[in-house]
Amino acid sequence: MDRQTDNDVSDVSNLLYRHPELYEVVYDGANHAVARLAETILHDHLGRQPESLLDIGCGTGRDLEYLAKHITDVVGVDHQQAMIDYARRRRPEIEFRVEDMRTLRLGRTFEAITCFGYALANIHANRDIDKVMATYAAHSHPGTVLILEMIDPLRTDKLPRGFHIDIPDLRADAIAEYRHHPAQQLLERQRTWRRAQGLVHDHVNYRLLYPKELEYYLDNHHFEILGAYELPEKLNAASAFVAARYRGEQP
């Protein structure tokens, strides 16, 4: 969900980011499957729901709205102005901010941090991934639980190919094609929407991170991996959820 704009990160073109109301139609949330999985992970590792949570790459805020039912102190951050504008209109009781995940500093810590929707995959350069990890650490205290939704590099064939919108004002279908760029560890998605008004083309590159590589980045920023989780295959077999705990800097 996070769009970056330097030379190390692709320029994201996405019809759904420009029209967030369509995002919630195409990605219907499957009865809050991601948020409910996060609740399970947090309870497993904290023994309860956290008192505070930072959602980085929050998009329209739908997952955060669900989690906020049991977490009193929540903040959502995204780089897409249109997504945050929509989130503020739909969920005015939640604090939302437009920020870059590489430079975000709120001056406080949280008991839990989430990063869903392949937000981290929009960060391509190694140095920028380090900056994001530093952001996670800057908002953590010892014991903070971090949950990342990743693209499983070995299951990219499970990524969705077909997309559909059918609402009173718009009917559209899309086909997505994927292409690997192994040297850069990038997965390119080209998506074409067909609608009565004509074709609309989307483009994004995702950075693929392998498990030991992710462990290296997390360890360098004082996180230890707690485990990996998956959604039911019928929902999204390409996603892997990684939980980590911030151990703090060693003296």
Short mmCIF file of C-alpha atoms in Angstrom, two decimals:
data_model
loop_
_atom_site.label_atom_id
_atom_site.label_comp_id
_atom_site.label_asym_id
_atom_site.label_seq_id
_atom_site.Cartn_x
_atom_site.Cartn_y
_atom_site.Cartn_z
CA MET A 1 0.00 0.00 0.00
CA ASP A 2 2.97 2.29 0.51
CA ARG A 3 4.16 4.21 -2.50
CA GLN A 4 7.77 5.38 -2.60
CA THR A 5 9.23 7.78 -5.13
CA ASP A 6 13.02 7.57 -5.25
CA ASN A 7 15.08 5.87 -7.95
CA ASP A 8 15.34 2.63 -5.98
CA VAL A 9 11.59 2.03 -5.89
CA SER A 10 9.20 1.70 -8.80
CA ASP A 11 6.53 4.26 -9.52
CA VAL A 12 3.27 2.57 -8.58
CA SER A 13 0.32 3.01 -10.90
CA ASN A 14 -2.85 1.59 -9.37
CA LEU A 15 -6.49 2.35 -10.18
CA LEU A 16 -7.49 1.19 -6.70
CA TYR A 17 -5.11 3.57 -4.94
CA ARG A 18 -6.60 6.47 -6.89
CA HIS A 19 -10.12 5.29 -6.02
CA PRO A 20 -9.94 3.77 -2.53
CA GLU A 21 -13.67 3.01 -2.49
CA LEU A 22 -12.92 0.46 -5.22
CA TYR A 23 -10.07 -1.04 -3.20
CA GLU A 24 -12.55 -2.27 -0.60
CA VAL A 25 -14.71 -3.78 -3.34
CA VAL A 26 -11.90 -5.72 -5.01
CA TYR A 27 -10.21 -6.73 -1.75
CA ASP A 28 -13.28 -7.47 0.34
CA GLY A 29 -11.32 -8.50 3.41
CA ALA A 30 -12.72 -12.06 3.53
CA ASN A 31 -14.53 -11.34 6.79
CA HIS A 32 -11.48 -9.57 8.27
CA ALA A 33 -9.28 -12.65 7.79
CA VAL A 34 -5.97 -10.77 8.09
CA ALA A 35 -7.02 -8.79 11.16
CA ARG A 36 -8.38 -11.91 12.84
CA LEU A 37 -5.13 -13.75 12.16
CA ALA A 38 -3.25 -10.80 13.68
CA GLU A 39 -5.45 -11.05 16.79
CA THR A 40 -4.51 -14.72 17.11
CA ILE A 41 -0.80 -14.02 16.67
CA LEU A 42 -0.83 -11.19 19.21
CA HIS A 43 -2.70 -13.26 21.76
CA ASP A 44 -0.27 -16.16 21.24
CA HIS A 45 2.75 -14.00 21.98
CA LEU A 46 1.40 -11.39 24.41
CA GLY A 47 -1.20 -13.51 26.18
CA ARG A 48 -3.78 -10.80 25.45
CA GLN A 49 -4.53 -8.08 22.96
CA PRO A 50 -2.05 -5.17 23.07
CA GLU A 51 -2.97 -1.81 24.50
CA SER A 52 -1.42 0.06 21.56
CA LEU A 53 -0.83 -0.74 17.88
CA LEU A 54 0.82 1.02 14.93
CA ASP A 55 -0.31 -0.12 11.46
CA ILE A 56 2.24 0.86 8.80
CA GLY A 57 0.84 0.75 5.27
CA CYS A 58 -2.72 0.87 6.64
CA GLY A 59 -4.42 1.70 3.33
CA THR A 60 -8.10 2.43 3.87
CA GLY A 61 -7.85 1.48 7.54
CA ARG A 62 -10.29 -1.41 7.40
CA ASP A 63 -8.00 -3.88 9.22
CA LEU A 64 -7.14 -1.24 11.79
CA GLU A 65 -10.81 -0.48 12.40
CA TYR A 66 -11.39 -4.14 13.21
CA LEU A 67 -8.38 -4.35 15.53
CA ALA A 68 -9.39 -1.11 17.25
CA LYS A 69 -12.47 -2.87 18.65
CA HIS A 70 -10.19 -4.40 21.29
CA ILE A 71 -7.18 -2.06 21.21
CA THR A 72 -7.78 1.41 22.59
CA ASP A 73 -4.69 3.18 21.21
CA VAL A 74 -4.17 2.73 17.45
CA VAL A 75 -2.44 4.79 14.73
CA GLY A 76 -2.51 4.12 10.99
CA VAL A 77 0.13 5.34 8.53
CA ASP A 78 0.24 5.18 4.73
CA HIS A 79 2.11 7.01 1.98
CA GLN A 80 -0.96 7.27 -0.27
CA GLN A 81 -2.78 10.56 0.37
CA ALA A 82 -5.99 9.35 -1.29
CA MET A 83 -6.09 6.23 0.87
CA ILE A 84 -5.63 8.23 4.06
CA ASP A 85 -8.24 10.80 3.01
CA TYR A 86 -10.71 7.97 2.48
CA ALA A 87 -9.73 6.31 5.79
CA ARG A 88 -10.31 9.57 7.68
CA ARG A 89 -13.75 9.98 6.12
CA ARG A 90 -14.82 6.39 6.78
CA ARG A 91 -13.11 5.91 10.16
CA PRO A 92 -12.92 9.34 11.82
CA GLU A 93 -12.42 7.86 15.29
CA ILE A 94 -8.96 6.56 14.31
CA GLU A 95 -5.77 8.62 13.97
CA PHE A 96 -4.36 8.38 10.45
CA ARG A 97 -1.18 9.96 9.08
CA VAL A 98 0.43 10.34 5.66
CA GLU A 99 4.05 9.28 6.15
CA ASP A 100 6.94 7.50 4.44
CA MET A 101 7.70 4.24 6.26
CA ARG A 102 11.44 4.81 5.80
CA THR A 103 11.47 8.08 7.73
CA LEU A 104 8.44 7.78 10.03
CA ARG A 105 9.18 8.85 13.60
CA LEU A 106 6.27 9.43 15.98
CA GLY A 107 8.42 9.80 19.09
CA ARG A 108 6.71 6.95 20.93
CA THR A 109 6.52 3.17 21.07
CA PHE A 110 3.72 0.63 20.70
CA GLU A 111 3.03 -2.85 22.05
CA ALA A 112 2.34 -4.10 18.53
CA ILE A 113 3.23 -3.06 14.99
CA THR A 114 1.60 -4.46 11.86
CA CYS A 115 2.55 -4.11 8.21
CA PHE A 116 0.02 -5.81 5.92
CA GLY A 117 -0.84 -5.79 2.23
CA TYR A 118 2.73 -6.29 0.94
CA ALA A 119 3.61 -2.76 2.03
CA LEU A 120 7.19 -3.80 2.74
CA ALA A 121 7.46 -5.33 -0.75
CA ASN A 122 7.21 -1.83 -2.21
CA ILE A 123 10.62 -1.09 -0.69
CA HIS A 124 13.26 -2.32 -3.13
CA ALA A 125 16.77 -1.19 -2.19
CA ASN A 126 18.63 -2.93 0.64
CA ARG A 127 19.46 0.37 2.33
CA ASP A 128 15.78 1.36 2.26
CA ILE A 129 14.73 -1.96 3.77
CA ASP A 130 17.20 -1.20 6.57
CA LYS A 131 15.54 2.19 7.02
CA VAL A 132 12.13 0.55 7.37
CA MET A 133 13.51 -1.91 9.91
CA ALA A 134 14.90 1.07 11.83
CA THR A 135 11.40 2.57 11.78
CA TYR A 136 9.96 -0.60 13.28
CA ALA A 137 12.65 -0.53 15.98
CA ALA A 138 12.15 3.18 16.70
CA HIS A 139 8.51 2.50 17.58
CA SER A 140 9.22 -0.60 19.65
CA HIS A 141 10.17 -1.29 23.24
CA PRO A 142 11.39 -4.64 24.57
CA GLY A 143 8.56 -7.11 24.05
CA THR A 144 6.84 -5.30 21.17
CA VAL A 145 5.42 -7.79 18.65
CA LEU A 146 5.83 -7.03 14.94
CA ILE A 147 3.69 -8.76 12.30
CA LEU A 148 4.70 -8.56 8.64
CA GLU A 149 2.69 -9.80 5.66
CA MET A 150 5.14 -10.98 3.00
CA ILE A 151 4.92 -12.44 -0.47
CA ASP A 152 6.20 -16.01 -0.22
CA PRO A 153 8.88 -16.09 -2.97
CA LEU A 154 8.22 -19.79 -3.54
CA ARG A 155 4.48 -19.35 -4.06
CA THR A 156 4.19 -16.37 -6.38
CA ASP A 157 2.20 -18.60 -8.74
CA LYS A 158 -0.61 -18.34 -6.17
CA LEU A 159 -0.95 -14.56 -6.53
CA PRO A 160 -4.35 -13.51 -7.92
CA ARG A 161 -4.64 -13.18 -11.69
CA GLY A 162 -8.25 -12.09 -12.01
CA PHE A 163 -9.98 -9.08 -10.44
CA HIS A 164 -13.59 -7.92 -10.60
CA ILE A 165 -15.58 -4.79 -9.80
CA ASP A 166 -19.36 -4.80 -10.00
CA ILE A 167 -21.02 -1.81 -8.36
CA PRO A 168 -23.79 0.51 -9.62
CA ASP A 169 -21.39 3.07 -11.09
CA LEU A 170 -18.74 0.75 -12.47
CA ARG A 171 -18.27 -2.73 -13.84
CA ALA A 172 -14.72 -3.77 -14.66
CA ASP A 173 -12.59 -6.88 -14.92
CA ALA A 174 -8.83 -7.14 -14.83
CA ILE A 175 -6.17 -9.66 -15.72
CA ALA A 176 -2.76 -9.50 -14.02
CA GLU A 177 0.47 -10.82 -15.49
CA TYR A 178 3.63 -11.36 -13.43
CA ARG A 179 7.25 -11.36 -14.49
CA HIS A 180 10.28 -12.21 -12.36
CA HIS A 181 13.47 -10.14 -12.39
CA PRO A 182 15.80 -12.47 -10.46
CA ALA A 183 18.88 -10.24 -10.39
CA GLN A 184 16.93 -7.49 -8.61
CA GLN A 185 14.71 -9.90 -6.61
CA LEU A 186 11.72 -8.09 -8.07
CA LEU A 187 8.35 -9.40 -9.16
CA GLU A 188 6.69 -7.14 -11.74
CA ARG A 189 2.90 -7.04 -12.01
CA GLN A 190 1.14 -5.61 -15.04
CA ARG A 191 -2.63 -5.40 -14.63
CA THR A 192 -5.13 -4.29 -17.27
CA TRP A 193 -8.64 -3.23 -16.32
CA ARG A 194 -11.34 -3.56 -18.99
CA ARG A 195 -14.34 -1.32 -18.53
CA ALA A 196 -16.91 0.40 -20.73
CA GLN A 197 -14.87 3.61 -20.76
CA GLY A 198 -11.76 1.80 -22.04
CA LEU A 199 -8.62 0.16 -20.69
CA VAL A 200 -6.71 1.19 -17.57
CA HIS A 201 -3.22 -0.16 -16.94
CA ASP A 202 -1.64 -0.73 -13.53
CA HIS A 203 2.00 -1.39 -12.78
CA VAL A 204 3.98 -2.28 -9.66
CA ASN A 205 7.25 -4.01 -8.75
CA TYR A 206 7.43 -6.04 -5.54
CA ARG A 207 10.69 -6.83 -3.74
CA LEU A 208 10.91 -10.48 -2.79
CA LEU A 209 12.58 -11.32 0.51
CA TYR A 210 13.63 -14.86 1.34
CA PRO A 211 13.28 -16.18 4.91
CA LYS A 212 16.96 -16.09 5.95
CA GLU A 213 17.31 -12.67 4.34
CA LEU A 214 14.36 -11.32 6.31
CA GLU A 215 15.78 -12.87 9.47
CA TYR A 216 19.06 -11.04 8.82
CA TYR A 217 17.36 -7.65 8.50
CA LEU A 218 15.23 -8.21 11.58
CA ASP A 219 18.15 -9.46 13.69
CA ASN A 220 20.25 -6.43 12.71
CA HIS A 221 17.53 -4.26 14.22
CA HIS A 222 17.12 -6.33 17.39
CA PHE A 223 14.08 -8.40 16.44
CA GLU A 224 13.86 -12.16 16.91
CA ILE A 225 11.50 -14.20 14.75
CA LEU A 226 8.74 -15.93 16.69
CA GLY A 227 7.08 -17.86 13.89
CA ALA A 228 5.39 -17.87 10.50
CA TYR A 229 1.67 -18.09 9.80
CA GLU A 230 -0.59 -18.49 6.77
CA LEU A 231 -4.15 -17.69 5.82
CA PRO A 232 -6.34 -20.53 4.56
CA GLU A 233 -5.24 -21.34 0.99
CA LYS A 234 -8.56 -20.36 -0.54
CA LEU A 235 -8.03 -16.78 0.71
CA ASN A 236 -4.45 -15.98 -0.30
CA ALA A 237 -1.95 -18.78 -0.63
CA ALA A 238 0.83 -16.39 -1.67
CA SER A 239 0.99 -14.59 1.69
CA ALA A 240 3.21 -15.50 4.61
CA PHE A 241 2.84 -13.71 7.95
CA VAL A 242 5.98 -13.40 10.05
CA ALA A 243 5.85 -12.50 13.74
CA ALA A 244 8.90 -11.09 15.54
CA ARG A 245 9.60 -9.69 18.99
CA TYR A 246 11.76 -6.65 19.71
CA ARG A 247 14.41 -7.62 22.25
CA GLY A 248 15.95 -4.16 22.54
CA GLU A 249 19.54 -3.14 22.07
CA GLN A 250 22.00 -5.14 24.10
CA PRO A 251 24.15 -3.14 26.56
#
